[in-house]
């Protein structure tokens, strides 16, 4: 039903009969009741009506409208405050019909669009929606599939200068941008030149620089392109299997970005930044994000992230990403700065790979460098703190026969090609260079320093990998080096737990044991104020070495006691054992006082049933986790109930008590005496004594 304000009924009926919208200064609710391209009850008719009024209007599309609405003729224009409410993206599709046409061009107004599926829109920019409104625009719970743009970009949405666009709960799939002439086109799903807020969206299989009619065009930002001076805030979005023919398989940033709790998986760029590309001198912040299985082509860098600007990455995880250099992250800034161009804080890098490129010619190979991180740029500074590097590697064959540049080492975890690295409190375990070829004595599995300056302190290196199984870095005495690092052959030798733990579902780390030689031996002036879990350091007299700081509560193992049971016997003594457990091994001795006590029920009698212990000290040598307490039990031939004894712990040293009292049981093993009625003996039980007890 169409609603309109009260005019004289004659005027209203006359206008409707002529097919004209009734003008209004009041808000209206307009309904779309059919899927026609035009005419009363159509979406085009409702928009024309809403645009003719100054007041904000709402357009509601009935659930009964048959899908799709195939648009022909001119595109739909929105120039006033309008709220378009579709029945749900799964119920109604706006279909471009394969024509050169987008669906909505927003030229003004505070606009909301929800509950629609946009399919097969096609235009030179913004295949489905072009936003030019100076007022806020919100698009929510919509689906964009198979839309394309061929000139500038934005396969689904193009957001112009000075605009504020929010996109929430939407899905973008199989949108793409291309150029028939092979020119540059960007933003497979979204091209942003204004301010863009993304939340709870999914981007799947979008492409920038798609191949159309066998012509490959250049493109950046397989899912999203953030242009110069633009701002992007992205929260809780998923980017999967998007492709860029140049930079940024998921996102290409040439402006300012903040990414929070986004996930990037299996995105790919032909050049740099399989997941995210950060352009020269631009600003970016990435927090609590996950990067898994992203990659570049064999000659590209930064399987997950490529940075040429100022980028701050913290509390994120990088797993199984790959590239030629910087399997997870590469930084290529050349500008001399005292502030790091790339800051990596409280992250984990697991099983990322730098893959060497061999074009099949025996004497030409581009060496893979930096299984997890590659840092280049003549004077640029890269800062690392509280990161875990585990099983990152450089892989390839027939290497070094012809080297590109002068690098002779690869860096299973980190490769510093030039510039500077400051690395503090990192844990590097089992990273390796698994290549073969010349200069085997100079292949390094963990770190390499080819031409830069490395400042390194409070790190722990664990040897790992094969061919060759080397650890360490090539020049620990480099200028400016503050060297207090430790190397071990095994996790056990370093006092690290054997299994990775995960913090907040994101970062992985190796916890320290209380017996670890890495406790309290780091440099105070070379340590960050917290660890990989953002917990304070130092917790002890000095910082711990590596990414993990053992906290005060974790430094005090907990004592608990449990009681056993024993049969009392008929004579002599037996032993009732109480076991005392320590929750974790300590690198110092642990002591605790103990004594027996009277149980509250069925209490055993002192010096009749057991020998009391007044107060003794139980000692746990360093590294041990359990001890026993022995209570002497006195045997007798008295039939009685099972009796109980308690042992209490007190006054611990280097530990805390979690269970202070345990109860042990003395099991009575005497037979009950047999009493028979006088004069009715049957000859049974004649082996009993006159006092009625059975002696054995």
XYZ file of C-alpha atoms in Angstrom:
696
model
C 0.000 0.000 0.000
C 1.317 3.438 -0.933
C 1.192 5.992 1.846
C 1.063 9.729 1.281
C 0.211 12.756 3.435
C -3.261 14.200 3.561
C -4.075 16.402 0.581
C -7.535 17.017 -0.646
C -8.687 13.676 -1.897
C -9.589 15.098 -5.278
C -6.099 16.534 -5.852
C -4.413 13.362 -4.714
C -6.536 11.164 -6.934
C -5.992 13.453 -9.908
C -2.195 13.339 -9.476
C -2.173 9.586 -9.109
C -4.390 9.161 -12.138
C -1.863 11.146 -14.155
C 0.987 8.957 -12.900
C 2.570 11.823 -10.949
C 4.067 11.647 -7.468
C 2.273 13.561 -4.770
C 4.668 16.276 -3.498
C 5.198 16.335 0.249
C 7.182 18.147 2.912
C 6.608 15.252 5.305
C 8.367 11.902 5.642
C 6.721 9.085 3.733
C 6.870 5.312 3.673
C 6.741 4.160 0.062
C 6.290 0.532 -0.898
C 7.561 -1.410 -3.895
C 5.059 -4.059 -4.889
C 6.299 -5.327 -8.275
C 9.509 -6.012 -10.182
C 8.765 -3.768 -13.132
C 11.445 -1.452 -14.463
C 9.118 1.551 -14.132
C 5.562 2.548 -13.350
C 3.549 2.708 -10.101
C 4.739 0.252 -7.467
C 8.180 -0.112 -9.074
C 11.498 0.727 -7.439
C 12.157 3.455 -10.005
C 8.758 5.016 -9.286
C 9.394 4.934 -5.515
C 12.812 6.610 -5.898
C 11.430 9.327 -8.158
C 8.729 9.982 -5.578
C 11.193 10.086 -2.675
C 13.619 12.363 -4.538
C 10.835 14.884 -5.096
C 10.389 15.499 -1.366
C 12.635 17.381 1.022
C 11.808 15.207 4.017
C 13.531 11.840 4.641
C 11.623 8.943 3.121
C 11.604 5.184 3.550
C 11.184 2.751 0.681
C 10.089 -0.750 1.689
C 10.251 -3.543 -0.880
C 7.620 -6.201 -0.250
C 8.636 -9.814 0.367
C 6.216 -10.768 -2.398
C 8.166 -8.928 -5.111
C 9.441 -11.537 -7.552
C 13.206 -11.723 -8.001
C 15.011 -10.432 -9.967
C 14.304 -6.807 -10.718
C 16.028 -6.373 -14.084
C 16.855 -2.730 -14.650
C 16.973 -1.189 -18.093
C 17.224 2.379 -19.252
C 18.928 4.971 -17.078
C 20.488 4.164 -13.714
C 18.657 4.985 -10.481
C 19.646 8.295 -8.888
C 19.363 9.110 -5.187
C 19.647 12.776 -4.234
C 17.789 13.104 -0.922
C 17.511 11.438 2.487
C 16.219 7.949 1.679
C 16.193 4.611 3.510
C 15.778 1.680 1.088
C 14.811 -1.534 2.878
C 14.948 -4.722 0.828
C 13.403 -8.032 1.921
C 16.846 -9.672 2.269
C 19.773 -10.248 -0.054
C 18.808 -13.910 -0.368
C 15.291 -12.973 -1.492
C 15.648 -10.157 -3.997
C 18.259 -9.473 -6.673
C 18.767 -6.292 -8.630
C 20.098 -7.550 -11.952
C 22.016 -5.361 -14.363
C 21.050 -7.676 -17.173
C 24.511 -7.516 -18.703
C 23.974 -3.915 -19.789
C 26.422 -1.067 -19.222
C 24.645 0.197 -16.151
C 25.111 0.568 -12.418
C 22.166 0.390 -10.025
C 22.456 3.462 -7.799
C 24.250 6.771 -8.231
C 24.048 8.643 -4.933
C 24.521 12.367 -5.499
C 23.215 13.667 -2.174
C 21.337 12.931 1.008
C 21.747 10.775 4.063
C 21.173 7.373 2.481
C 20.648 3.872 3.843
C 20.424 0.739 1.696
C 19.841 -2.754 3.113
C 18.630 -6.247 2.260
C 19.421 -6.404 -1.476
C 21.550 -8.507 -3.806
C 23.368 -6.543 -6.529
C 24.345 -8.697 -9.499
C 25.891 -8.023 -12.918
C 26.162 -4.267 -12.574
C 28.674 -2.828 -15.026
C 30.082 0.681 -15.373
C 33.360 2.519 -15.914
C 33.597 3.083 -12.142
C 31.416 1.631 -9.402
C 29.774 -1.320 -11.129
C 26.871 -1.455 -8.647
C 26.963 1.803 -6.640
C 28.642 5.192 -7.096
C 28.597 7.361 -3.973
C 29.067 11.117 -4.329
C 26.954 12.255 -1.391
C 28.514 14.668 1.091
C 26.322 13.151 3.815
C 26.802 9.767 5.520
C 25.786 6.702 3.521
C 25.197 3.268 5.081
C 24.990 0.018 3.120
C 24.148 -3.006 5.261
C 23.295 -6.685 4.873
C 23.620 -6.646 1.107
C 25.312 -8.979 -1.345
C 27.425 -7.881 -4.318
C 28.267 -10.557 -6.881
C 29.548 -10.478 -10.428
C 29.718 -6.687 -10.726
C 32.495 -5.014 -12.707
C 34.120 -1.729 -13.647
C 36.430 -1.132 -16.568
C 37.968 2.317 -16.340
C 38.975 3.569 -12.894
C 37.877 0.863 -10.480
C 35.456 -0.306 -7.839
C 33.913 -3.437 -9.296
C 31.002 -3.150 -6.850
C 31.304 0.273 -5.130
C 33.144 3.502 -5.906
C 33.302 5.997 -3.027
C 34.206 9.534 -4.109
C 36.142 12.339 -2.394
C 34.713 13.974 0.743
C 32.245 11.159 1.313
C 31.523 9.042 4.375
C 30.553 5.500 3.511
C 29.874 2.703 5.998
C 29.464 -0.877 4.782
C 28.294 -3.450 7.323
C 27.419 -7.133 7.153
C 27.801 -7.345 3.375
C 29.268 -10.029 1.127
C 31.367 -9.246 -1.951
C 32.125 -12.138 -4.291
C 33.426 -12.431 -7.842
C 33.480 -8.697 -8.474
C 36.308 -7.441 -10.660
C 37.885 -4.495 -12.449
C 39.610 -4.652 -15.810
C 40.783 -2.459 -18.661
C 40.214 -3.482 -22.288
C 43.304 -1.421 -23.130
C 45.398 -3.020 -20.375
C 45.515 0.150 -18.263
C 45.651 0.471 -14.467
C 42.378 -0.324 -12.664
C 41.997 -0.736 -8.902
C 39.662 -2.115 -6.255
C 38.094 -5.382 -7.353
C 35.178 -4.849 -4.973
C 35.576 -1.311 -3.546
C 37.509 1.785 -4.607
C 37.660 4.361 -1.806
C 38.664 8.008 -2.175
C 36.842 9.312 0.891
C 36.270 7.816 4.344
C 35.261 4.154 4.398
C 34.205 2.116 7.434
C 33.986 -1.647 6.891
C 32.517 -3.990 9.495
C 31.569 -7.680 9.530
C 31.915 -8.027 5.756
C 33.194 -10.906 3.650
C 35.274 -10.510 0.482
C 35.684 -13.664 -1.622
C 37.259 -14.149 -5.052
C 37.334 -10.507 -6.111
C 40.006 -9.377 -8.575
C 41.814 -6.200 -9.597
C 43.324 -6.303 -13.064
C 41.330 -9.236 -14.333
C 42.034 -10.883 -17.659
C 39.216 -10.184 -20.123
C 39.311 -11.263 -23.773
C 42.857 -12.554 -23.229
C 44.038 -9.082 -22.224
C 45.705 -8.732 -18.827
C 45.251 -5.349 -17.147
C 47.148 -3.949 -14.184
C 45.361 -3.573 -10.869
C 45.905 -3.012 -7.148
C 43.641 -4.038 -4.284
C 41.982 -7.304 -5.207
C 39.185 -6.574 -2.733
C 39.680 -2.949 -1.604
C 41.738 -0.051 -2.935
C 42.279 2.884 -0.569
C 43.421 5.869 -2.620
C 45.737 8.768 -1.784
C 44.423 10.867 1.141
C 41.596 8.383 1.749
C 40.873 6.751 5.104
C 39.895 3.135 5.703
C 38.778 1.643 9.021
C 38.202 -2.109 8.774
C 36.938 -4.243 11.673
C 36.053 -7.952 11.798
C 36.121 -8.491 8.047
C 37.191 -11.601 6.139
C 39.281 -11.443 2.971
C 39.611 -14.779 1.179
C 41.053 -15.755 -2.218
C 41.117 -12.246 -3.655
C 43.610 -11.469 -6.438
C 45.584 -8.438 -7.565
C 47.648 -8.332 -10.728
C 49.969 -5.865 -9.003
C 49.834 -4.983 -5.308
C 47.642 -6.023 -2.400
C 45.673 -9.175 -3.051
C 43.295 -8.209 -0.253
C 43.867 -4.482 0.338
C 46.090 -1.924 -1.386
C 46.585 1.197 0.721
C 47.780 4.507 -0.671
C 46.155 6.521 2.119
C 45.624 5.739 5.809
C 44.331 2.413 7.116
C 43.441 0.856 10.444
C 42.699 -2.875 10.415
C 41.324 -4.519 13.548
C 40.511 -8.234 13.930
C 40.392 -8.831 10.190
C 41.367 -12.165 8.674
C 43.256 -12.626 5.408
C 43.537 -16.085 3.882
C 44.750 -17.363 0.493
C 44.812 -13.906 -1.084
C 47.394 -13.410 -3.824
C 49.261 -10.585 -5.522
C 51.401 -10.971 -8.614
C 53.922 -8.453 -7.278
C 53.965 -7.410 -3.609
C 51.633 -7.818 -0.640
C 49.566 -10.971 -0.998
C 47.284 -9.834 1.811
C 47.959 -6.109 2.290
C 50.080 -3.590 0.404
C 51.151 -0.339 2.084
C 52.421 2.328 -0.334
C 55.312 4.771 0.039
C 55.027 7.239 2.946
C 51.503 6.134 3.873
C 50.332 5.276 7.389
C 48.874 1.995 8.544
C 47.980 0.185 11.744
C 47.168 -3.530 11.886
C 45.912 -4.963 15.171
C 44.804 -8.460 16.166
C 44.581 -9.699 12.572
C 45.326 -13.136 11.152
C 47.178 -13.842 7.897
C 47.107 -17.430 6.642
C 48.200 -18.882 3.322
C 48.558 -15.574 1.468
C 51.156 -15.385 -1.292
C 52.779 -13.488 -4.116
C 54.037 -14.659 -7.457
C 57.520 -16.249 -7.300
C 59.341 -12.925 -7.761
C 57.198 -10.885 -5.344
C 57.696 -9.830 -1.740
C 55.598 -9.910 1.406
C 53.311 -12.931 1.194
C 51.036 -11.394 3.819
C 52.134 -7.728 3.973
C 54.371 -5.481 1.890
C 55.235 -2.126 3.456
C 56.861 0.938 1.929
C 55.403 3.451 4.363
C 54.900 3.632 8.120
C 53.245 0.453 9.349
C 52.567 -0.697 12.907
C 51.588 -4.384 13.282
C 50.838 -5.861 16.671
C 49.156 -8.844 18.320
C 48.648 -10.556 14.968
C 49.508 -13.977 13.580
C 51.196 -14.998 10.337
C 51.064 -18.644 9.275
C 51.968 -20.444 6.037
C 52.348 -17.299 3.930
C 54.884 -17.315 1.089
C 56.808 -15.022 -1.239
C 60.244 -14.755 -2.803
C 61.411 -12.364 -0.090
C 59.646 -11.863 3.205
C 57.424 -14.930 3.292
C 55.140 -13.110 5.718
C 56.260 -9.452 5.747
C 58.637 -7.328 3.704
C 59.583 -3.703 4.310
C 61.140 -1.745 1.460
C 61.274 1.850 2.669
C 64.378 3.890 1.821
C 63.748 6.981 3.935
C 66.095 7.644 6.883
C 63.937 7.784 9.990
C 64.545 7.547 13.724
C 61.027 6.104 14.069
C 60.678 2.584 12.629
C 59.064 2.381 9.233
C 57.908 -1.102 10.200
C 57.102 -2.006 13.803
C 56.297 -5.617 14.680
C 55.133 -6.043 18.273
C 53.699 -9.139 19.991
C 53.157 -11.161 16.813
C 53.757 -14.789 15.895
C 55.278 -16.069 12.651
C 54.701 -19.786 12.053
C 55.821 -21.830 9.022
C 56.091 -18.969 6.538
C 58.341 -19.496 3.513
C 60.602 -17.509 1.237
C 60.657 -19.486 -1.990
C 63.596 -19.195 -4.348
C 62.768 -18.470 -7.967
C 64.449 -20.662 -10.549
C 63.426 -20.031 -14.132
C 64.853 -23.320 -15.275
C 68.182 -21.891 -16.429
C 70.951 -23.477 -14.421
C 72.891 -20.284 -13.854
C 70.099 -17.918 -12.898
C 68.276 -18.011 -9.599
C 66.645 -15.302 -7.514
C 67.440 -16.398 -3.982
C 64.589 -16.569 -1.492
C 65.317 -14.360 1.520
C 63.658 -14.034 4.888
C 61.253 -16.883 5.542
C 59.202 -14.645 7.831
C 60.537 -11.075 7.503
C 62.610 -9.253 4.902
C 63.874 -5.759 5.696
C 65.416 -3.596 2.981
C 65.818 0.089 2.300
C 69.142 1.834 2.654
C 68.535 3.727 5.890
C 65.132 2.564 7.035
C 64.585 1.229 10.534
C 62.593 -1.914 11.353
C 61.666 -2.603 14.962
C 60.764 -6.016 16.392
C 59.782 -6.838 19.967
C 58.066 -9.771 21.689
C 57.631 -11.838 18.533
C 57.713 -15.622 18.123
C 59.340 -17.127 15.005
C 58.807 -20.877 14.577
C 59.611 -23.150 11.630
C 59.915 -20.369 9.062
C 62.162 -21.285 6.159
C 63.814 -20.529 2.862
C 63.302 -23.247 0.265
C 64.620 -23.924 -3.228
C 67.265 -25.769 -5.230
C 70.289 -25.052 -7.446
C 70.962 -21.769 -5.713
C 73.825 -19.301 -5.722
C 75.187 -20.408 -9.102
C 74.351 -16.904 -10.174
C 73.398 -14.600 -7.331
C 71.260 -11.503 -7.621
C 73.115 -8.923 -5.549
C 75.742 -9.988 -3.060
C 73.645 -11.882 -0.537
C 75.130 -15.220 0.428
C 72.787 -15.981 3.259
C 69.053 -16.329 3.256
C 67.583 -16.026 6.723
C 65.098 -18.728 7.612
C 63.332 -16.271 9.910
C 64.663 -12.771 9.168
C 66.775 -11.288 6.410
C 68.216 -7.789 6.841
C 69.322 -6.698 3.377
C 70.155 -3.111 4.302
C 69.130 -0.414 6.709
C 68.705 -1.143 10.394
C 66.884 -3.615 12.601
C 66.262 -3.281 16.311
C 65.129 -6.620 17.714
C 64.381 -7.199 21.371
C 62.867 -10.066 23.342
C 62.031 -12.382 20.474
C 61.967 -16.179 20.474
C 63.235 -17.955 17.355
C 62.757 -21.728 17.232
C 63.408 -24.206 14.432
C 63.736 -21.704 11.578
C 65.931 -22.970 8.775
C 67.417 -22.479 5.359
C 66.541 -25.599 3.409
C 68.242 -24.627 0.178
C 71.058 -26.352 -1.620
C 73.868 -24.906 -3.670
C 77.045 -22.919 -3.181
C 78.451 -21.381 -0.008
C 76.939 -23.892 2.418
C 79.146 -22.661 5.240
C 77.499 -19.258 5.054
C 73.890 -20.358 4.960
C 72.183 -19.251 8.139
C 68.914 -20.653 9.344
C 67.594 -17.925 11.576
C 68.894 -14.448 10.820
C 71.095 -12.857 8.242
C 72.684 -9.481 8.115
C 73.798 -8.724 4.575
C 74.438 -4.993 4.643
C 72.601 -3.408 7.528
C 73.069 -2.773 11.217
C 71.374 -5.076 13.687
C 70.761 -4.121 17.287
C 69.776 -7.274 19.088
C 69.242 -8.165 22.738
C 67.296 -10.477 25.033
C 66.546 -13.017 22.312
C 66.665 -16.791 22.418
C 67.675 -18.874 19.399
C 66.940 -22.596 19.123
C 68.727 -24.638 16.494
C 66.373 -26.354 14.104
C 65.879 -27.605 10.590
C 68.219 -29.462 8.296
C 70.531 -28.872 5.348
C 72.204 -27.173 7.098
C 71.093 -27.117 10.749
C 72.619 -23.744 11.619
C 71.225 -21.172 14.021
C 72.155 -17.625 14.748
C 72.941 -14.627 12.626
C 75.963 -13.729 10.598
C 77.368 -10.742 12.457
C 76.499 -10.498 16.163
C 79.206 -7.861 16.664
C 77.760 -5.388 14.177
C 78.048 -1.704 15.000
C 75.635 -0.710 17.739
C 74.859 -4.270 18.736
C 73.798 -4.792 22.351
C 74.477 -8.484 22.615
C 72.827 -10.491 25.349
C 71.340 -13.363 23.420
C 71.225 -17.084 24.143
C 71.390 -20.123 21.907
C 70.350 -23.708 22.606
C 70.102 -26.957 20.720
C 66.688 -27.945 22.092
C 63.567 -26.487 23.645
C 64.255 -28.479 26.792
C 67.722 -26.993 27.043
C 66.247 -23.505 26.890
C 63.642 -24.380 29.495
C 60.760 -23.798 27.086
C 57.540 -25.786 27.024
C 57.459 -28.246 24.131
C 54.077 -27.095 22.809
C 53.064 -23.690 21.490
C 50.340 -21.911 23.432
C 47.943 -19.394 21.878
C 46.988 -16.033 23.356
C 43.579 -14.493 22.565
C 43.112 -17.065 19.820
C 45.758 -15.280 17.731
C 49.419 -15.142 18.792
C 51.444 -18.270 19.477
C 54.270 -18.462 21.999
C 56.492 -20.864 23.922
C 55.997 -20.524 27.712
C 59.033 -20.610 29.973
C 59.398 -23.251 32.642
C 60.402 -22.316 36.168
C 63.591 -24.268 35.570
C 64.525 -22.210 32.500
C 67.966 -20.559 32.407
C 66.292 -17.646 30.588
C 64.530 -16.360 33.716
C 65.648 -12.982 35.089
C 68.815 -12.711 32.995
C 67.802 -10.171 30.330
C 68.879 -6.552 29.978
C 66.496 -4.134 31.665
C 67.335 -1.215 29.375
C 66.849 -3.354 26.253
C 63.411 -4.752 27.088
C 59.906 -3.590 26.229
C 57.552 -2.988 29.132
C 55.443 -6.078 28.397
C 55.603 -9.504 26.761
C 53.825 -11.197 23.855
C 50.669 -11.471 25.976
C 50.842 -7.743 26.877
C 51.642 -8.734 30.473
C 54.175 -6.571 32.339
C 57.891 -7.154 32.387
C 60.072 -7.592 34.284
C 58.151 -9.803 36.667
C 61.313 -10.819 38.501
C 64.567 -9.099 39.334
C 65.360 -8.679 35.612
C 63.518 -9.348 32.350
C 63.268 -12.868 31.009
C 64.906 -13.595 27.670
C 62.570 -14.088 24.720
C 59.000 -13.090 23.918
C 57.477 -14.611 27.064
C 57.755 -13.138 30.564
C 56.905 -15.528 33.386
C 54.554 -13.608 35.662
C 54.628 -13.572 39.436
C 51.653 -15.907 39.756
C 53.295 -18.278 37.281
C 56.617 -18.107 39.095
C 55.090 -19.564 42.255
C 54.230 -23.198 41.662
C 51.308 -24.520 43.656
C 51.592 -27.261 46.267
C 48.818 -29.770 46.738
C 48.581 -32.816 48.967
C 46.559 -36.006 48.590
C 46.081 -38.864 51.044
C 46.269 -42.605 50.566
C 45.038 -45.661 52.434
C 46.693 -48.630 54.134
C 45.577 -51.731 56.053
C 46.675 -51.445 59.684
C 47.959 -55.005 60.198
C 47.832 -56.905 63.505
C 51.174 -55.909 64.942
C 54.208 -53.744 64.242
C 54.052 -50.720 61.944
C 53.036 -49.986 58.416
C 53.293 -46.734 56.397
C 50.492 -44.453 55.237
C 51.717 -42.353 52.303
C 50.647 -38.802 51.491
C 51.760 -37.414 48.111
C 52.646 -33.741 47.725
C 52.688 -32.379 44.161
C 54.232 -29.221 42.743
C 52.290 -27.766 39.814
C 55.476 -27.025 37.869
C 59.186 -27.480 38.242
C 61.096 -24.624 39.846
C 64.701 -23.686 39.202
C 65.120 -23.233 42.953
C 64.446 -25.647 45.844
C 60.921 -25.552 47.276
C 60.236 -26.315 50.937
C 57.063 -26.684 52.965
C 56.293 -27.551 56.595
C 53.953 -30.414 57.435
C 52.390 -32.074 60.487
C 49.722 -34.627 61.302
C 46.351 -33.504 62.670
C 43.215 -35.049 64.106
C 40.566 -35.811 61.513
C 37.083 -34.350 62.111
C 35.354 -37.758 61.821
C 36.443 -41.318 62.627
C 39.659 -39.904 64.003
C 42.539 -42.266 64.625
C 44.108 -42.144 68.082
C 47.592 -40.719 68.538
C 50.188 -43.316 69.647
C 47.521 -46.028 69.499
C 46.726 -46.043 65.812
C 49.623 -43.950 64.453
C 52.780 -42.096 65.428
C 52.166 -38.331 65.178
C 54.420 -35.924 63.279
C 54.699 -32.617 65.086
C 56.400 -30.414 62.464
C 58.839 -31.361 59.748
C 60.171 -29.846 56.509
C 59.591 -31.392 53.100
C 62.073 -30.346 50.402
C 61.658 -30.376 46.612
C 65.053 -30.195 44.906
C 65.197 -27.828 41.918
C 63.419 -29.384 38.954
C 61.371 -31.948 40.910
C 57.570 -31.965 41.071
C 56.481 -34.510 43.713
C 57.510 -35.831 47.143
C 55.926 -38.159 49.709
C 55.188 -37.894 53.421
C 55.253 -41.111 55.474
C 53.102 -41.566 58.580
C 53.815 -44.705 60.711
C 50.666 -46.788 61.375
C 50.447 -49.056 64.456
C 48.899 -52.505 64.006
C 46.397 -54.091 66.411
C 43.854 -56.913 66.687
C 40.908 -54.763 67.654
C 37.938 -54.809 65.355
C 36.931 -51.182 64.700
C 35.780 -48.806 61.981
C 38.177 -47.495 59.357
C 39.921 -44.493 60.888
C 41.279 -41.273 59.457
C 44.362 -39.080 59.808
C 45.019 -35.643 58.368
C 48.280 -34.032 57.255
C 48.476 -30.261 56.945
C 50.941 -28.156 54.915
C 52.189 -24.725 55.992
C 54.943 -22.130 55.519
C 55.933 -22.777 51.885
C 59.095 -21.285 50.398
C 59.255 -20.537 46.618
C 55.733 -21.865 46.178
C 52.131 -21.351 47.183
C 49.713 -23.843 48.705
C 46.578 -24.651 46.742
C 45.499 -27.719 48.773
C 46.734 -27.549 52.360
C 45.006 -30.545 53.980
C 44.638 -34.175 52.959
C 42.990 -37.120 54.696
C 44.450 -40.619 54.828
C 42.575 -43.766 55.795
C 43.604 -46.637 58.091
C 41.683 -49.662 56.856
C 40.665 -52.047 59.641
C 41.527 -55.649 58.744
C 40.400 -57.361 61.987
C 37.478 -59.810 61.749
C 34.269 -59.126 63.644
C 33.922 -61.484 66.702
C 31.259 -64.200 66.497
C 28.811 -64.325 69.426
C 26.571 -67.438 69.649
C 23.567 -68.117 71.862
C 24.358 -70.053 75.051
C 23.845 -73.785 74.759
C 23.319 -73.747 71.001
C 26.851 -74.299 69.813
C 27.084 -76.260 66.631
C 30.736 -77.011 66.631
C 31.458 -74.216 64.135
C 34.065 -71.513 64.683
C 35.853 -73.597 67.284
C 39.096 -71.968 66.252
C 38.063 -68.733 67.976
C 39.503 -67.813 71.345
C 37.508 -67.317 74.447
C 37.406 -63.575 73.875
C 35.612 -64.043 70.548
C 38.418 -62.863 68.229
C 39.763 -64.764 65.313
C 43.526 -65.126 65.518
C 45.533 -66.058 62.438
